[in-house]
Short mmCIF file of C-alpha atoms in Angstrom, two decimals:
data_model
loop_
_atom_site.label_atom_id
_atom_site.label_comp_id
_atom_site.label_asym_id
_atom_site.label_seq_id
_atom_site.Cartn_x
_atom_site.Cartn_y
_atom_site.Cartn_z
CA MET H 1 130.34 -172.29 66.38
CA THR H 2 130.72 -170.98 69.94
CA THR H 3 129.83 -167.26 70.96
CA SER H 4 132.97 -166.55 71.68
CA ARG H 5 134.39 -167.94 67.98
CA GLU H 6 131.38 -165.97 66.19
CA ASP H 7 132.61 -162.64 67.75
CA TYR H 8 135.88 -162.53 66.75
CA LEU H 9 135.19 -163.09 63.04
CA LYS H 10 132.51 -161.14 62.79
CA ALA H 11 135.10 -158.68 63.97
CA ILE H 12 137.51 -159.13 61.85
CA ILE H 13 134.83 -158.32 58.90
CA GLU H 14 134.14 -155.32 60.55
CA ALA H 15 137.67 -154.33 61.19
CA GLU H 16 138.35 -155.22 57.42
CA SER H 17 135.47 -152.46 56.55
CA GLU H 18 137.22 -149.60 58.53
CA GLY H 19 140.49 -150.63 56.08
CA HIS H 20 141.91 -152.08 59.60
CA THR H 21 145.42 -154.87 59.27
CA VAL H 22 143.60 -157.02 61.72
CA ILE H 23 146.32 -157.93 64.11
CA PRO H 24 145.84 -159.68 67.46
CA ALA H 25 146.25 -156.60 69.56
CA LEU H 26 143.07 -154.93 67.47
CA LEU H 27 141.12 -157.59 68.02
CA ALA H 28 141.69 -157.48 71.51
CA GLN H 29 141.34 -154.03 71.67
CA TRP H 30 137.77 -154.08 70.03
CA LEU H 31 136.34 -157.24 71.55
CA LYS H 32 138.19 -156.22 75.39
CA VAL H 33 139.55 -159.47 75.98
CA SER H 34 142.87 -159.89 77.22
CA ALA H 35 146.26 -160.25 75.06
CA PRO H 36 146.70 -164.02 75.82
CA ALA H 37 142.75 -164.69 75.46
CA VAL H 38 143.41 -163.57 71.93
CA THR H 39 146.33 -165.96 71.18
CA LYS H 40 144.37 -169.09 72.64
CA ALA H 41 141.66 -167.81 70.58
CA VAL H 42 143.30 -166.96 66.98
CA LYS H 43 145.75 -170.57 67.76
CA ARG H 44 141.96 -172.35 67.63
CA LEU H 45 140.44 -170.69 64.79
CA ARG H 46 143.84 -171.42 62.99
CA GLU H 47 143.59 -174.86 63.78
CA ASP H 48 139.80 -175.14 62.63
CA GLY H 49 140.42 -173.78 59.47
CA TYR H 50 138.33 -170.36 59.99
CA LEU H 51 141.53 -168.45 60.02
CA GLU H 52 144.85 -168.15 58.59
CA ALA H 53 147.50 -165.60 59.57
CA GLY H 54 150.46 -163.82 56.90
CA ARG H 55 154.05 -162.91 57.26
CA GLU H 56 153.66 -160.05 59.46
CA GLY H 57 150.87 -161.68 61.99
CA ALA H 58 148.11 -159.89 59.53
CA LEU H 59 145.01 -162.67 60.35
CA LYS H 60 142.74 -163.17 56.94
CA LEU H 61 140.01 -165.45 57.21
CA THR H 62 139.82 -168.54 54.90
CA ALA H 63 136.43 -169.11 52.98
CA LYS H 64 135.00 -171.36 55.42
CA GLY H 65 135.55 -168.22 58.66
CA ARG H 66 134.13 -165.09 55.96
CA GLU H 67 130.99 -167.47 55.43
CA ALA H 68 130.68 -167.91 59.35
CA ALA H 69 130.71 -164.18 59.72
CA HIS H 70 128.69 -163.47 57.27
CA HIS H 71 126.22 -166.04 58.88
CA THR H 72 126.39 -163.79 62.17
CA ALA H 73 126.53 -160.43 60.37
CA LEU H 74 122.77 -161.89 58.93
CA ARG H 75 121.47 -162.86 62.21
CA HIS H 76 122.65 -159.71 63.73
CA HIS H 77 120.80 -157.63 60.79
CA LEU H 78 117.79 -159.90 61.64
CA VAL H 79 117.72 -159.06 65.28
CA GLU H 80 117.88 -155.38 64.83
CA ARG H 81 115.21 -155.34 61.99
CA MET H 82 113.21 -157.68 64.24
CA LEU H 83 113.43 -155.34 67.49
CA SER H 84 112.67 -152.04 65.89
CA GLU H 85 110.37 -152.90 63.42
CA MET H 86 108.51 -155.74 65.03
CA PHE H 87 108.77 -154.31 68.25
CA GLY H 88 109.25 -150.59 68.85
CA MET H 89 112.74 -150.36 70.29
CA GLU H 90 114.33 -147.37 70.14
CA TRP H 91 117.23 -147.08 67.44
CA HIS H 92 120.31 -146.22 69.54
CA GLN H 93 119.39 -149.28 72.13
CA ILE H 94 119.41 -152.16 69.45
CA HIS H 95 122.71 -152.45 68.50
CA THR H 96 123.75 -153.82 72.04
CA GLU H 97 120.55 -155.80 72.48
CA ALA H 98 121.44 -157.25 69.11
CA GLU H 99 125.26 -158.08 70.16
CA ARG H 100 123.43 -160.57 72.80
CA LEU H 101 120.57 -161.71 70.76
CA GLU H 102 122.45 -162.94 67.82
CA HIS H 103 124.24 -166.11 68.82
CA ALA H 104 120.67 -167.49 71.03
CA ILE H 105 118.93 -167.29 67.15
CA SER H 106 118.06 -170.92 66.26
CA PRO H 107 118.26 -171.97 62.54
CA ALA H 108 114.33 -172.56 62.36
CA PHE H 109 113.92 -168.95 64.58
CA GLU H 110 116.37 -167.55 61.55
CA ALA H 111 113.99 -168.90 59.05
CA LYS H 112 111.15 -167.33 60.46
CA LEU H 113 112.63 -164.24 60.21
CA ILE H 114 114.05 -163.86 57.05
CA GLU H 115 110.31 -164.85 55.98
CA LYS H 116 108.85 -162.09 57.90
CA LEU H 117 111.68 -159.70 57.00
CA GLY H 118 113.92 -160.66 54.19
CA LYS H 119 117.56 -160.90 53.72
CA GLU H 120 117.99 -157.46 52.16
CA GLY H 121 117.19 -154.16 53.22
CA ASP H 122 118.71 -151.55 55.90
CA CYS H 123 119.04 -152.00 59.58
CA PRO H 124 117.84 -149.14 61.86
CA HIS H 125 120.70 -147.73 61.80
CA GLY H 126 120.76 -147.23 57.80
CA ASN H 127 123.31 -150.32 57.21
CA LYS H 128 123.63 -153.19 55.03
CA VAL H 129 123.79 -156.73 56.05
CA LEU H 130 127.30 -156.54 55.77
CA PRO H 131 129.70 -153.87 57.25
CA GLU H 132 130.95 -151.56 53.90
CA THR H 133 133.80 -149.95 53.18
CA PRO H 134 133.96 -145.47 52.73
CA ASP H 135 133.54 -145.89 49.60
CA GLN H 136 131.05 -148.39 49.33
CA ILE H 137 128.75 -145.97 51.41
CA LYS H 138 129.83 -143.44 48.94
CA ARG H 139 128.51 -145.04 45.95
CA ARG H 140 125.18 -145.25 47.69
CA GLY H 141 125.36 -142.03 47.20
CA LEU H 142 125.93 -141.10 50.57
CA VAL H 143 128.05 -137.95 52.31
CA ALA H 144 129.82 -138.37 55.55
CA LEU H 145 128.91 -135.21 57.80
CA SER H 146 132.06 -134.50 58.25
CA ASP H 147 132.41 -133.35 54.35
CA ALA H 148 129.00 -132.08 54.12
CA GLN H 149 128.34 -128.33 52.53
CA GLN H 150 126.71 -125.58 54.44
CA ALA H 151 123.89 -124.36 53.84
CA THR H 152 122.35 -127.23 52.75
CA ASP H 153 120.02 -129.73 53.81
CA TYR H 154 120.73 -133.24 54.35
CA VAL H 155 119.19 -136.49 55.82
CA VAL H 156 120.89 -139.06 58.43
CA ALA H 157 121.12 -142.06 56.01
CA SER H 158 123.48 -144.27 57.99
CA LEU H 159 125.25 -144.25 61.15
CA TYR H 160 128.33 -145.95 62.20
CA GLU H 161 126.75 -148.91 64.70
CA ARG H 162 129.87 -150.22 66.90
CA ASP H 163 130.30 -147.55 69.40
CA SER H 164 127.12 -147.37 71.59
CA ARG H 165 127.93 -144.84 73.77
CA LEU H 166 128.34 -142.82 70.31
CA LEU H 167 124.81 -143.88 69.44
CA GLU H 168 123.46 -142.67 72.43
CA PHE H 169 125.72 -139.46 72.37
CA PHE H 170 123.87 -139.05 68.72
CA HIS H 171 120.66 -139.48 70.32
CA LYS H 172 121.11 -137.02 72.69
CA LEU H 173 121.98 -134.24 70.82
CA GLY H 174 119.16 -135.13 68.27
CA ILE H 175 120.93 -136.55 65.16
CA GLY H 176 119.56 -140.05 64.46
CA PRO H 177 117.80 -141.72 61.94
CA LYS H 178 115.93 -139.61 58.53
CA ILE H 179 116.63 -136.59 60.69
CA THR H 180 117.36 -133.32 58.80
CA ILE H 181 120.42 -131.61 60.04
CA ARG H 182 122.50 -128.38 58.14
CA VAL H 183 125.83 -127.74 58.78
CA LEU H 184 125.68 -123.94 59.48
CA GLU H 185 129.91 -123.33 60.05
CA ARG H 186 133.07 -125.01 59.94
CA ASN H 187 135.29 -123.54 62.97
CA TYR H 188 138.49 -122.45 63.10
CA ASP H 189 139.53 -125.94 65.17
CA ASP H 190 137.94 -128.56 62.97
CA THR H 191 134.60 -128.55 64.44
CA ILE H 192 131.63 -128.13 62.95
CA LEU H 193 128.19 -126.46 64.18
CA VAL H 194 125.74 -128.59 63.13
CA ALA H 195 121.46 -127.26 62.79
CA THR H 196 119.09 -130.24 64.31
CA PRO H 197 115.71 -130.79 65.70
CA ASN H 198 116.92 -130.02 68.94
CA GLY H 199 119.23 -127.02 68.14
CA PRO H 200 122.53 -126.41 67.00
CA VAL H 201 125.34 -128.95 68.25
CA THR H 202 128.91 -128.86 67.67
CA LEU H 203 130.57 -131.90 66.68
CA GLY H 204 134.50 -132.52 65.51
CA GLN H 205 135.57 -134.32 63.19
CA SER H 206 135.80 -137.65 64.33
CA ALA H 207 131.91 -137.66 65.43
CA ALA H 208 130.73 -136.15 62.56
CA GLY H 209 132.66 -138.66 59.89
CA ARG H 210 130.82 -141.86 61.81
CA VAL H 211 127.28 -139.73 60.35
CA TRP H 212 126.32 -140.44 56.59
CA VAL H 213 123.96 -138.08 55.32
CA ARG H 214 122.07 -137.50 51.51
CA LEU H 215 121.02 -134.61 50.19
CA LYS H 216 117.45 -133.59 51.09
CA THR H 217 114.47 -134.34 48.26
CA GLY H 218 114.79 -130.83 46.27
CA ASP H 219 117.54 -129.22 47.48
CA LYS H 220 121.20 -128.55 46.04
CA PRO H 221 124.74 -128.09 47.27
CA LYS H 222 125.71 -124.39 47.07
CA GLN H 223 127.74 -123.24 44.31
CA HIS H 224 130.99 -121.61 44.86
CA LYS H 225 132.11 -119.05 42.64
CA ASN H 226 135.55 -119.20 41.51
CA TYR H 227 137.49 -115.73 41.75
#
């Protein structure tokens, strides 16, 4: 399994978790490669039994492809936890580093990481081993910051980690794992004003929808009266 193949297969399960129909053009955009390169890679992955394509060109992982994608996701998860829990690396820098290192882990080293860290547990961004759909995240009791109620304290529980620039953006604003935040205002332009340890910041719906929060222990959403 080459680095390129692992990237393609992992990208597919990530795109599926976000509700996308996976087509070659989407993979070209996500992986920042040319359309001809994607066409060639997809052809090879189909020939080797990792992918199959539907009538509309939608790509689906075979059982073999899904197993390989899950294995790559596990190695990524283990590397993130290693960098955070064993080396103290900053949460907003870890994803990019893990993208590089996930392909270099030998089976022996992977086994040692599993022995040390286990296969379960959350990564430093609060995410599970496999990418989750919004419904799966909600079933964990989390709510998107874009939907959080005003005047209620929440704790950041999970952050979208595929976009390294977004993680740096959140870090600069003071929004990060286990940080307490509160929606102060909902503005006419669909932005929200959020209280953070660094002071109030304004977020658009797109960014706010990438932050998942849970109620701070002991706090309850405010009840709105019906008139």
